[in-house]
Amino acid sequence: MARRAGTIVAALLAASAVIGFGSAYAAPAANEDCLTCHSQPELTRSDPARSGSLRVDPATLAGSPHADLACAACHTGAVGTPHPSALRAVRCASCHANAAKTVAASIHGGAARASASAAHTSPVEAACRGCHGTHDVRPATRSAPETCAACHGQEVREYQGSVHGVALAGGDPEASTCRGCHGPAHGLLSHRDAAATVSRGHLAETCAHCHADRELTTRRKITIPTAYALYKESVHGRSKDPQAATCNDCHESHRLRRAVDPTSSIFRANLATTCGRCHAQAAEDYRESVHGTATARGVTASPVCTDCHGEHRIRGPRDPDSPVATARVTETCSHCHEAAGIRETYGLPAGRLSSFQESYHGLAARGGSPAVANCASCHEHHRILPSSDPRSVIAPANLPRTCGKCHPGAGERFAQGLVHVAMASSDRPVLKWVRIVYLWLIALTIGGMTLHQSLDFVRKLRGRLREHLGVVARHAEGVQRFYVRMTLGERLQHVALAMSFFTLVYTGFALKFPEAWPFAWLARLEHGHSWRSLIHRWAAVVMIATALVHVGYLFTRRGREVLAALVPRARDAVDALGNLLYLAGQRRSPPRFDRFGYIEKAEYWALVWGTGIMTVTGLVLWFENQSLRWLDKWMLDLATLIHYYEAWLAFLAIMVWHIYQNVLNPDVYPMNWTWITGRIPEEQLRHEHAAEWERLRAEEDAAAKAAAEQQEGERPAGD
């Protein structure tokens, strides 16, 4: 019995041992049990297809966010020791489902497929381990570039040398990092994906998160705080082309460096290469130019792309606000070519801007003409070469062809003249002396006219005052007789002449002074339409036609009489001297003028002279292409100079001489109505043309006497 009982107890103990052993084998192993083996450096995989160490550093595991988790929480199936050799793959998604879903749709989810296949795991799990590690799980709060460097080593090295990377290494908490540009790591998209923050369509906005934040740019002392706003207004920012340049095309994506860094893509010497990525031909032309070769030699004052086109607010040449627009490119070039320091240092010729602005091209450009030649039209845009270079478009051999683009058939004679001509320069003596002569002529002529009219005004003003005080009797008042002084044809000629003259003066000065307020509105109309030029030339046609009509009129009976009366005679000089003495108070009475005194004769023949000069020079300038076939260029410059100064002489003479005589003159103010009615009151005729009045009265008396005698002779004898 006792023996039997002992047997039962032994069996129970054995069963308990078996049951206890089975329970111990089925229970998850503790981390300490796992580390008993997995902390050994020599522990490796036995499967040749999946070689690699199986060691786990206890310290690394203890420092990870998963330190409190059991190994079996991730490595399910690892129960007891030893555990089965083929464990199920780790599934991060079992705890991080949302993150796993996001990663699956990201660029990392797709890129991890290859490594997942090799590791016999899912792409998501491979992506998780690629960024977060395995047992040394890196917290999400640590976004250091070193994490990305495992796959993106080149990009990270470039970033570390950039302004952002240097700032981050220096402890700047506001420095942009990978996540700052590419967005959250789990949902990161390829830059080719239109929805990505670093796609071409969104990159400018991504950069603007920092570079358009005025508080941040002020705090960080960012040089151009409005870079994003300027870019959005640029030809690149407004372009609908999906390949239009954006921030990283100029500044590079990761290797972004300061403009003063010689290795930077926006360093002055590197700009042509940077811009040449899109504008290859322009960059090649620039490198061959005087500007490009000077920049290559280290001349920092030589212009580069941004000096002419701007930096962020780059505008197209058709934009009127662009620095390279037709109306503004000359001003842009002048920033260097008119800067005294640059000219003196590099031996550039002076006066290029002023000589251009005074030429027809410069005047038309200032007036807003969209088609007139400017600096780039002659010198080219990027491939600018000196005239001594046979490849240059302004080399003597090539100049006819260059100018022929606008002036077909200009010929070799044009190339013989100077292009940038200073009118007062001693190297153009003819132009210099003609200008001096005209200046003296204007000063003496207009000065003499002003003195003459001033004396006349004062004398007549005193006369009106004496009449008002009753010292002398007033001129005859009441109903007066009128004499015909201008026929309808003469009045029509006068109206056509006056209208065409003042139109020519206005539109001509609008070309010379387009910025002045009386002409600015007309200059604004020039954008796209040459209204000023069109009006000016039509007025010239009217004036020439009027002159031709007048020549024909002079062959009529009345025309011959008028011309005979206008012929200067010696008596005119005597009358002029006598009248000046009278006006100066040295003579009691004025000369007795006939139909036309020296005042009208001087005016008429000055008009004939001025009309001829303006017509000839105007036609030469109007038909410049034909003129250049036969005339040297200096002769066109001479025509330009004469046309301009003759216009001033004519305008001032009309204002001081004619307008005074017929408007401001106290005897006729507010207007001499003869140019409208054709008639002159008898009292005015007697006062201004006493000799003519006496002759007309004598003719009337003689006619009346002859009529009376004839009537007396016809009367019967008995009467």
XYZ file of C-alpha atoms in Angstrom:
719
model
C 0.000 0.000 0.000
C 2.679 2.396 1.060
C 4.659 1.402 -2.002
C 1.661 2.025 -4.177
C 1.058 5.427 -2.603
C 4.668 6.322 -3.243
C 4.274 5.421 -6.868
C 1.213 7.691 -7.200
C 3.028 10.604 -5.571
C 5.972 10.155 -7.888
C 3.635 10.118 -10.863
C 1.923 13.282 -9.705
C 5.239 15.017 -9.196
C 6.356 13.944 -12.626
C 3.109 15.215 -14.156
C 3.504 18.477 -12.313
C 7.020 18.803 -13.649
C 5.855 18.117 -17.181
C 3.002 20.578 -16.834
C 5.321 23.204 -15.336
C 7.861 22.762 -18.100
C 5.172 23.107 -20.746
C 3.836 26.242 -19.131
C 7.297 27.739 -18.963
C 7.888 27.002 -22.661
C 4.568 28.644 -23.753
C 4.978 31.883 -21.747
C 6.579 34.962 -23.444
C 10.188 35.297 -22.613
C 11.315 38.266 -20.502
C 13.581 40.923 -22.092
C 16.410 39.749 -19.850
C 16.013 36.240 -21.219
C 16.115 37.596 -24.823
C 19.183 39.659 -24.126
C 20.943 36.633 -22.700
C 21.516 35.582 -26.278
C 20.920 38.728 -28.318
C 23.462 40.822 -26.440
C 26.204 38.534 -27.724
C 28.208 40.183 -30.580
C 28.766 36.867 -32.331
C 25.073 36.103 -32.706
C 24.216 36.077 -36.431
C 21.589 34.706 -38.767
C 21.992 31.162 -39.900
C 20.030 31.661 -43.143
C 22.496 32.556 -45.983
C 19.776 34.553 -47.778
C 19.272 36.753 -44.721
C 22.724 37.169 -43.265
C 23.446 39.773 -40.644
C 24.002 40.342 -36.954
C 21.235 39.639 -34.468
C 22.908 41.538 -31.640
C 20.872 44.088 -29.665
C 22.648 46.718 -27.578
C 20.908 46.771 -24.171
C 21.833 50.419 -23.627
C 20.404 51.437 -26.998
C 17.208 49.555 -26.309
C 16.911 51.130 -22.864
C 17.188 54.626 -24.420
C 14.523 54.120 -27.075
C 10.827 55.052 -26.770
C 10.093 51.295 -26.779
C 12.201 50.598 -23.648
C 9.114 49.699 -21.602
C 7.805 47.228 -24.205
C 8.576 43.556 -24.097
C 10.522 42.131 -27.001
C 7.599 39.811 -27.736
C 5.290 42.827 -28.183
C 6.956 43.432 -31.564
C 8.454 39.981 -32.212
C 5.236 38.041 -31.797
C 5.778 34.316 -31.533
C 8.951 34.666 -29.493
C 7.632 32.594 -26.557
C 9.928 30.644 -24.307
C 13.533 30.051 -24.826
C 14.678 29.027 -27.202
C 12.033 30.467 -29.570
C 11.276 29.235 -33.077
C 13.826 30.342 -35.664
C 11.244 31.656 -38.150
C 9.383 34.473 -36.375
C 6.614 36.503 -37.919
C 7.726 39.850 -39.396
C 7.548 42.873 -37.129
C 4.420 44.970 -37.871
C 4.781 48.579 -36.732
C 1.323 49.137 -38.181
C -0.231 47.111 -35.411
C 0.346 50.096 -33.107
C 0.898 52.898 -35.615
C -1.899 52.274 -38.084
C -2.454 55.885 -39.162
C 1.243 56.539 -39.676
C 1.591 53.295 -41.631
C -1.286 54.262 -43.903
C 0.299 57.646 -44.583
C 3.728 56.152 -45.240
C 2.248 53.645 -47.690
C 1.081 56.551 -49.877
C 4.352 58.493 -49.567
C 7.526 58.437 -51.620
C 9.185 56.432 -48.827
C 6.543 53.729 -49.029
C 7.272 53.198 -52.685
C 11.031 53.447 -52.341
C 11.040 50.813 -49.581
C 9.587 48.059 -51.767
C 12.993 46.841 -52.919
C 14.464 46.638 -49.432
C 11.226 45.088 -48.152
C 11.510 42.293 -50.680
C 15.072 41.613 -49.627
C 14.128 41.625 -45.942
C 10.988 39.536 -46.513
C 8.831 42.229 -44.936
C 6.280 44.825 -46.050
C 7.334 48.144 -47.715
C 5.843 50.081 -44.819
C 7.837 48.164 -42.239
C 10.982 48.617 -44.318
C 10.282 52.351 -44.514
C 9.735 52.547 -40.773
C 13.052 50.847 -40.017
C 14.825 52.934 -42.667
C 14.086 56.177 -40.838
C 13.379 55.172 -37.237
C 15.802 52.261 -36.907
C 14.985 48.939 -35.217
C 15.861 48.711 -31.534
C 17.407 52.236 -31.451
C 14.117 53.842 -32.403
C 14.596 57.579 -32.933
C 11.830 59.801 -31.580
C 9.797 61.826 -34.082
C 10.892 65.054 -32.355
C 14.431 64.490 -33.618
C 14.460 65.575 -37.273
C 18.186 65.997 -37.618
C 19.478 65.670 -41.216
C 21.596 62.744 -40.072
C 18.449 60.623 -40.130
C 17.907 61.399 -43.812
C 21.603 60.962 -44.573
C 21.302 57.180 -44.528
C 19.605 57.352 -47.935
C 20.224 60.918 -49.034
C 23.873 61.369 -48.210
C 24.718 63.772 -51.045
C 21.737 66.010 -50.337
C 22.503 66.111 -46.620
C 26.146 66.989 -47.219
C 25.041 69.846 -49.480
C 22.525 70.978 -46.877
C 25.110 70.985 -44.101
C 27.213 73.465 -46.089
C 24.229 75.698 -46.876
C 23.061 78.779 -45.012
C 20.319 76.674 -43.438
C 22.632 73.847 -42.395
C 25.264 76.197 -40.964
C 22.566 78.014 -38.983
C 21.213 74.725 -37.633
C 24.690 73.575 -36.635
C 25.147 76.886 -34.858
C 22.115 76.208 -32.695
C 19.596 78.393 -34.505
C 16.168 76.910 -33.647
C 14.547 78.726 -36.599
C 16.848 77.246 -39.220
C 15.037 75.384 -41.937
C 15.436 71.611 -41.854
C 14.454 68.730 -44.162
C 10.989 68.586 -42.636
C 10.617 72.363 -42.892
C 10.733 72.163 -46.695
C 9.603 68.626 -47.512
C 6.824 68.456 -44.947
C 5.926 65.689 -42.466
C 8.138 62.652 -42.870
C 5.342 60.070 -43.045
C 3.494 61.857 -45.861
C 6.521 63.053 -47.793
C 5.895 63.182 -51.562
C 8.255 63.181 -54.510
C 9.205 66.588 -55.880
C 7.696 65.379 -59.150
C 4.315 65.009 -57.462
C 2.250 68.136 -58.126
C 0.882 67.990 -54.554
C 4.353 68.004 -52.925
C 5.489 71.082 -51.034
C 8.731 71.018 -53.024
C 7.116 70.566 -56.448
C 7.743 73.350 -58.964
C 4.233 74.636 -58.521
C 4.469 74.936 -54.721
C 8.130 75.554 -54.003
C 7.895 79.361 -53.973
C 5.060 79.183 -51.434
C 7.070 76.739 -49.340
C 10.046 79.109 -49.240
C 7.635 81.949 -48.471
C 6.694 80.350 -45.144
C 9.922 81.841 -43.836
C 10.961 84.398 -46.432
C 7.601 86.183 -46.492
C 7.317 86.311 -42.710
C 8.247 89.924 -41.977
C 8.834 89.302 -38.283
C 11.168 86.406 -39.014
C 13.039 88.201 -41.791
C 13.492 91.216 -39.536
C 14.600 89.084 -36.612
C 17.016 87.027 -38.706
C 18.210 90.065 -40.694
C 17.362 88.460 -44.051
C 18.624 90.818 -46.749
C 15.623 90.761 -49.106
C 12.492 90.456 -46.959
C 10.109 90.853 -49.910
C 11.741 88.263 -52.178
C 8.567 86.184 -52.512
C 6.350 89.174 -53.363
C 8.857 90.362 -55.935
C 9.126 86.890 -57.464
C 5.339 86.601 -57.801
C 5.354 89.809 -59.896
C 8.189 88.596 -62.100
C 7.985 87.017 -65.523
C 8.873 83.703 -63.871
C 6.315 83.962 -61.099
C 3.484 84.953 -63.452
C 4.351 82.406 -66.117
C 1.865 79.633 -66.904
C 4.716 77.417 -68.084
C 5.084 74.537 -65.589
C 8.849 74.610 -66.218
C 9.218 78.323 -65.421
C 12.094 79.069 -63.068
C 11.415 78.901 -59.370
C 13.510 79.356 -56.217
C 15.735 76.284 -56.447
C 16.570 76.877 -60.115
C 18.624 79.886 -59.063
C 19.470 79.158 -55.417
C 19.763 75.367 -55.754
C 17.746 72.936 -53.656
C 20.055 71.871 -50.821
C 23.334 73.639 -51.613
C 21.880 77.086 -50.950
C 24.648 79.565 -50.123
C 25.073 83.292 -49.714
C 25.668 85.523 -52.724
C 29.124 86.500 -51.392
C 30.254 82.863 -51.318
C 32.340 82.144 -54.466
C 30.857 78.633 -54.545
C 27.286 79.940 -54.524
C 25.117 79.614 -57.611
C 24.191 83.295 -57.211
C 27.740 84.584 -56.803
C 28.338 87.287 -59.442
C 30.858 85.268 -61.401
C 28.524 82.231 -61.441
C 25.283 83.954 -62.436
C 25.715 83.448 -66.170
C 26.063 79.704 -65.585
C 23.045 79.666 -63.286
C 20.820 81.620 -65.660
C 22.272 79.638 -68.562
C 20.561 76.495 -67.309
C 17.430 77.883 -68.923
C 18.876 80.618 -71.141
C 21.761 78.792 -72.725
C 22.209 80.996 -75.805
C 21.997 84.226 -73.801
C 24.598 82.897 -71.364
C 26.938 81.884 -74.185
C 26.591 85.299 -75.834
C 27.240 87.014 -72.511
C 30.430 85.050 -71.908
C 31.781 86.239 -75.262
C 30.845 89.874 -74.586
C 32.975 92.614 -73.067
C 30.912 92.268 -69.907
C 31.340 88.501 -69.660
C 35.074 88.514 -70.340
C 35.567 91.301 -67.800
C 33.600 89.368 -65.182
C 35.709 86.282 -65.886
C 38.839 88.383 -65.239
C 37.451 89.353 -61.841
C 36.169 92.846 -62.685
C 33.462 93.169 -60.058
C 32.013 96.342 -61.616
C 31.188 94.533 -64.858
C 27.438 93.943 -65.127
C 25.963 90.473 -64.771
C 22.461 89.171 -65.475
C 20.839 90.642 -62.363
C 22.314 94.106 -62.909
C 20.269 94.520 -66.075
C 17.278 92.241 -65.504
C 16.844 92.506 -61.746
C 16.988 89.741 -59.164
C 13.604 88.444 -58.013
C 11.326 90.872 -59.871
C 12.618 89.961 -63.322
C 10.335 91.369 -66.020
C 10.138 90.712 -69.722
C 11.356 93.268 -72.283
C 7.768 93.972 -73.363
C 6.787 95.034 -69.839
C 6.999 98.865 -69.758
C 8.294 98.693 -66.169
C 11.106 96.308 -67.054
C 14.642 97.736 -66.851
C 15.269 96.257 -70.314
C 12.084 97.629 -71.891
C 12.566 99.799 -74.981
C 11.941 103.025 -73.109
C 14.149 102.114 -70.126
C 17.062 100.085 -71.432
C 19.113 103.226 -72.065
C 18.627 104.300 -68.473
C 19.714 100.826 -67.336
C 22.899 100.976 -69.425
C 23.627 104.467 -68.134
C 23.892 103.201 -64.550
C 27.402 102.059 -65.448
C 28.272 104.039 -68.552
C 27.440 107.379 -66.929
C 28.904 106.564 -63.530
C 31.996 108.754 -63.200
C 33.873 106.258 -61.048
C 33.379 103.359 -63.459
C 34.177 105.467 -66.535
C 37.358 106.832 -65.042
C 38.513 103.479 -63.715
C 37.945 101.484 -66.884
C 38.481 104.206 -69.477
C 34.936 104.269 -70.864
C 34.079 107.201 -73.159
C 31.946 109.951 -71.651
C 28.783 111.505 -73.024
C 27.255 108.363 -74.479
C 23.929 108.810 -72.695
C 23.581 112.536 -73.398
C 24.519 112.143 -77.060
C 21.983 109.345 -77.466
C 19.239 111.236 -75.652
C 19.714 114.258 -77.892
C 19.497 112.152 -81.045
C 16.217 111.312 -82.719
C 16.418 107.797 -81.314
C 16.864 109.064 -77.784
C 14.145 111.698 -78.087
C 11.658 109.190 -79.485
C 12.557 106.676 -76.767
C 12.020 109.307 -74.071
C 8.698 110.083 -75.710
C 7.577 106.476 -75.351
C 8.048 105.189 -78.884
C 7.896 101.372 -78.759
C 9.818 100.822 -81.978
C 12.713 103.278 -81.943
C 16.279 102.007 -81.655
C 17.945 101.914 -78.251
C 21.290 100.693 -76.895
C 20.430 97.021 -77.384
C 19.192 97.604 -80.936
C 22.677 98.607 -82.064
C 24.994 96.890 -79.580
C 22.943 93.674 -79.173
C 21.525 92.430 -75.907
C 24.065 89.965 -74.513
C 26.837 89.579 -77.100
C 28.112 93.133 -76.722
C 31.506 93.556 -78.374
C 33.669 96.652 -78.981
C 33.720 98.245 -82.423
C 37.354 97.143 -82.789
C 36.253 93.492 -82.766
C 35.441 92.360 -86.337
C 32.681 90.129 -84.903
C 30.930 93.147 -83.410
C 27.715 94.390 -84.991
C 29.084 97.931 -84.631
C 32.381 97.201 -86.332
C 32.783 99.565 -89.307
C 32.379 96.715 -91.777
C 29.170 95.537 -90.114
C 27.601 98.900 -89.304
C 25.703 99.302 -92.607
C 24.073 95.929 -92.064
C 23.261 96.732 -88.440
C 21.761 100.119 -89.244
C 20.137 98.592 -92.307
C 17.774 96.661 -90.054
C 15.870 99.911 -89.559
C 17.333 101.982 -92.392
C 17.436 99.724 -95.448
C 19.804 100.978 -98.080
C 21.639 103.356 -95.751
C 24.862 102.375 -97.495
C 28.506 102.795 -96.677
C 28.262 106.568 -96.234
C 26.359 106.093 -93.020
C 29.142 104.014 -91.530
C 31.604 106.837 -92.103
C 29.951 109.152 -89.610
C 30.059 109.243 -85.842
C 27.052 107.660 -84.160
C 27.267 109.250 -80.725
C 27.486 112.913 -81.703
C 27.740 115.723 -79.168
C 26.504 118.872 -80.890
C 28.921 121.130 -79.044
C 31.912 118.836 -79.470
C 35.072 120.208 -81.059
C 35.472 117.035 -83.122
C 32.403 118.113 -85.120
C 33.348 121.746 -85.941
C 30.545 122.327 -88.462
C 27.870 121.317 -85.982
C 29.582 123.249 -83.217
C 29.745 126.524 -85.141
C 26.258 126.238 -86.619
C 24.946 125.780 -83.116
C 26.878 128.805 -81.870
C 25.627 130.927 -84.777
C 22.038 129.911 -84.130
C 22.294 130.631 -80.426
C 23.614 134.121 -81.128
C 21.016 134.625 -83.863
C 18.206 133.648 -81.524
C 19.541 135.793 -78.706
C 20.060 138.902 -80.853
C 16.903 138.531 -82.962
C 14.508 137.710 -80.165
C 16.262 140.126 -77.846
C 15.889 142.926 -80.411
C 12.248 142.037 -80.999
C 11.578 142.017 -77.280
C 13.200 145.436 -76.873
C 11.240 146.817 -79.839
C 7.893 145.506 -78.599
C 8.596 146.609 -75.040
C 9.231 150.170 -76.217
C 6.094 150.019 -78.347
C 4.015 148.755 -75.434
C 5.279 151.412 -73.030
C 4.722 154.204 -75.589
C 1.161 153.109 -76.326
C 0.429 152.558 -72.664
C 1.479 156.134 -71.954
C -0.698 157.289 -74.842
C -3.750 155.510 -73.407
C -3.045 157.027 -70.025
C -2.859 160.530 -71.539
C -6.174 159.953 -73.295
C -7.705 158.729 -70.032
C -6.466 161.857 -68.234
C -7.818 164.069 -70.997
C -4.422 165.436 -71.958
C -4.931 164.402 -75.576
C -8.029 163.652 -77.589
C -9.147 160.082 -78.048
C -9.028 158.292 -81.345
C -12.162 158.599 -83.435
C -15.045 156.522 -82.072
C -18.474 155.591 -83.337
C -19.345 154.302 -86.773
C -16.291 154.021 -88.994
C -15.527 153.119 -92.558
C -13.742 149.820 -93.221
C -11.213 148.964 -95.864
C -10.528 145.481 -97.242
C -7.098 144.379 -96.143
C -7.253 140.569 -96.576
C -9.300 138.678 -99.143
C -10.999 135.355 -98.323
C -8.192 133.418 -100.040
C -5.552 135.272 -98.045
C -7.420 134.603 -94.820
C -7.689 130.884 -95.579
C -3.961 130.744 -96.259
C -3.352 132.506 -92.940
C -5.583 130.079 -90.998
C -3.963 127.012 -92.581
C -0.507 128.432 -91.904
C -1.302 129.312 -88.278
C -2.859 125.936 -87.470
C -0.096 123.905 -89.095
C 2.622 126.091 -87.539
C 1.435 125.756 -83.944
C 0.729 122.046 -84.422
C 4.272 121.564 -85.691
C 5.703 123.544 -82.807
C 3.731 121.586 -80.217
C 4.407 118.121 -81.615
C 8.036 118.991 -82.325
C 8.703 120.169 -78.787
C 6.818 117.109 -77.516
C 9.577 115.040 -79.134
C 12.311 117.150 -77.554
C 10.737 117.495 -74.095
C 8.491 114.448 -73.609
C 8.748 114.589 -69.809
C 7.546 118.224 -69.569
C 3.958 118.566 -68.333
C 2.537 120.244 -71.468
C 3.591 117.259 -73.580
C 3.492 114.325 -71.160
C -0.033 113.279 -72.131
C 0.969 113.077 -75.799
C 4.073 111.067 -74.907
C 1.884 108.554 -73.068
C -0.066 107.918 -76.275
C 3.142 106.805 -77.972
C 3.066 103.359 -76.337
C 2.182 101.253 -79.336
C 1.183 104.152 -81.612
C 3.330 106.938 -83.085
C 0.627 109.577 -82.781
C 3.029 112.454 -82.246
C 5.018 111.627 -85.360
C 1.869 111.112 -87.421
C 0.341 114.436 -86.355
C 3.629 116.263 -86.871
C 4.006 114.993 -90.414
C 0.425 115.723 -91.387
C 0.886 119.274 -90.107
C 4.048 119.505 -92.214
C 2.087 118.409 -95.271
C -0.510 121.131 -94.592
C 2.198 123.786 -94.213
C 4.017 122.727 -97.390
C 0.723 122.633 -99.285
C -0.132 126.112 -97.999
C 3.270 127.382 -99.105
C 2.711 125.953 -102.585
C -0.758 127.537 -102.763
C 0.798 130.837 -101.738
C 3.402 130.559 -104.502
C 0.599 130.081 -106.990
C -1.271 133.022 -105.468
C 1.721 135.289 -106.068
C 1.207 134.845 -109.813
C -2.267 136.378 -109.614
C -2.821 140.115 -110.124
C -3.423 140.772 -106.416
C -0.578 138.465 -105.481
C 1.833 140.405 -107.632
C 0.638 143.648 -106.024
C 1.113 142.210 -102.537
C 4.577 140.868 -103.390
C 5.609 144.212 -104.866
C 4.469 145.944 -101.681
C 6.482 143.479 -99.563
C 9.794 143.989 -101.357
C 12.285 145.567 -98.891
C 13.434 149.073 -99.776
C 15.946 151.516 -98.406
C 13.114 153.529 -96.899
C 12.301 150.602 -94.607
C 15.619 151.030 -92.817
C 14.925 154.762 -92.432
C 11.439 154.020 -91.095
C 12.786 151.436 -88.654
C 15.301 153.923 -87.255
C 12.682 156.666 -87.092
C 10.191 154.433 -85.317
C 12.768 153.347 -82.755
C 13.524 157.015 -82.049
C 9.812 157.678 -81.700
C 9.312 154.740 -79.357
C 12.298 155.868 -77.291
C 10.782 159.352 -76.972
C 13.329 161.035 -79.247
C 10.830 161.916 -81.933
C 7.375 163.476 -81.675
C 5.608 161.458 -84.367
C 6.088 157.988 -85.875
C 6.977 157.360 -89.517
C 4.102 157.265 -92.002
C 4.029 153.617 -93.092
C 2.622 152.468 -96.386
C 0.686 149.256 -97.002
C 3.420 147.175 -95.367
C 6.003 148.675 -93.047
C 9.282 147.165 -91.963
C 7.427 145.203 -89.281
C 5.266 143.264 -91.765
C 8.082 142.907 -94.289
C 10.504 141.486 -91.744
C 7.837 139.062 -90.608
C 6.923 137.928 -94.113
C 10.438 137.309 -95.335
C 11.386 135.608 -92.055
C 8.400 133.329 -92.650
C 9.572 132.572 -96.182
C 13.090 131.843 -94.937
C 11.906 129.696 -92.011
C 9.427 127.733 -94.115
C 12.104 126.918 -96.655
C 14.662 125.877 -94.033
C 12.167 123.783 -92.057
C 10.824 122.126 -95.205
C 14.240 121.112 -96.517
C 15.605 119.875 -93.187
C 12.290 118.253 -92.305
C 12.165 116.288 -95.551
C 15.756 115.137 -95.060
C 14.843 113.835 -91.602
C 11.476 112.444 -92.671
C 12.953 110.386 -95.488
C 16.159 109.528 -93.659
C 16.668 106.197 -95.425
C 16.758 107.877 -98.823
C 18.857 110.737 -97.450
C 21.435 108.338 -96.026
C 22.023 106.895 -99.480
C 23.339 110.226 -100.709
C 24.408 112.183 -97.650
C 26.991 111.605 -94.962
C 25.596 111.071 -91.505
C 27.007 114.358 -90.240
C 24.771 116.132 -92.723
C 21.723 114.519 -91.139
C 23.052 115.601 -87.762
C 23.378 119.108 -89.188
C 19.797 118.956 -90.491
C 18.620 117.860 -87.037
C 20.430 120.732 -85.364
C 19.164 123.371 -87.817
C 15.609 122.025 -87.677
C 15.601 122.283 -83.897
C 17.091 125.764 -83.523
C 15.130 127.165 -86.464
C 11.973 125.940 -84.716
C 12.938 127.876 -81.609
C 13.718 130.990 -83.641
C 10.411 130.803 -85.514
C 8.347 130.103 -82.411
C 9.884 132.890 -80.354
C 9.625 135.338 -83.282
C 5.928 134.581 -83.721
C 5.250 134.937 -80.009
C 7.275 138.109 -79.483
C 6.610 139.791 -82.844
C 3.370 138.588 -84.419
C 1.309 137.705 -81.343
C 2.193 140.996 -79.713
C 1.334 143.016 -82.810
C -2.060 141.370 -83.237
C -3.111 140.367 -79.739
C -1.242 142.075 -76.902
C -0.799 145.404 -78.673
C -2.841 147.996 -76.706
C -4.125 149.412 -80.027
C -5.868 146.130 -80.971
C -6.253 144.186 -77.703
C -7.787 141.669 -77.229
C -7.388 140.863 -80.947
C -6.901 142.310 -84.357
C -10.057 141.032 -86.047
C -8.754 141.551 -89.567
C -7.544 137.942 -89.860
C -11.182 136.844 -89.443
C -13.200 139.642 -91.089
C -10.611 140.742 -93.646
C -11.425 144.378 -92.904
C -9.550 147.143 -91.087
C -11.233 150.204 -89.513
C -10.341 153.507 -91.164
C -8.982 154.935 -87.941
C -6.669 151.939 -87.441
C -5.544 152.182 -91.060
C -4.869 155.933 -90.688
C -2.987 155.320 -87.441
C -0.870 152.310 -88.495
C -0.527 152.869 -92.265
C -0.834 156.613 -92.693
C 0.824 156.694 -96.123
C -1.500 153.982 -97.432
C -4.543 155.753 -95.963
C -3.525 159.037 -97.579
C -2.975 157.269 -100.903
C -6.330 155.555 -100.715
C -8.052 158.823 -99.794
C -6.276 160.563 -102.648
C -7.358 157.813 -105.019
C -10.909 158.115 -103.747
C -10.831 161.914 -104.112
C -9.384 161.594 -107.606
C -11.999 159.054 -108.546
C -14.758 161.229 -107.111
C -13.423 164.284 -108.948
C -13.166 162.347 -112.206
C -16.685 161.075 -111.765
C -17.927 164.569 -111.060
C -16.143 165.965 -114.118
C -17.526 163.190 -116.264
C -20.974 163.849 -114.940
C -20.485 167.579 -115.559
C -19.319 166.875 -119.087
C -22.356 164.774 -119.814
C -24.777 167.423 -118.576
C -26.655 169.275 -121.420
C -25.453 172.811 -122.238
C -28.717 174.408 -121.233
C -28.622 173.004 -117.715
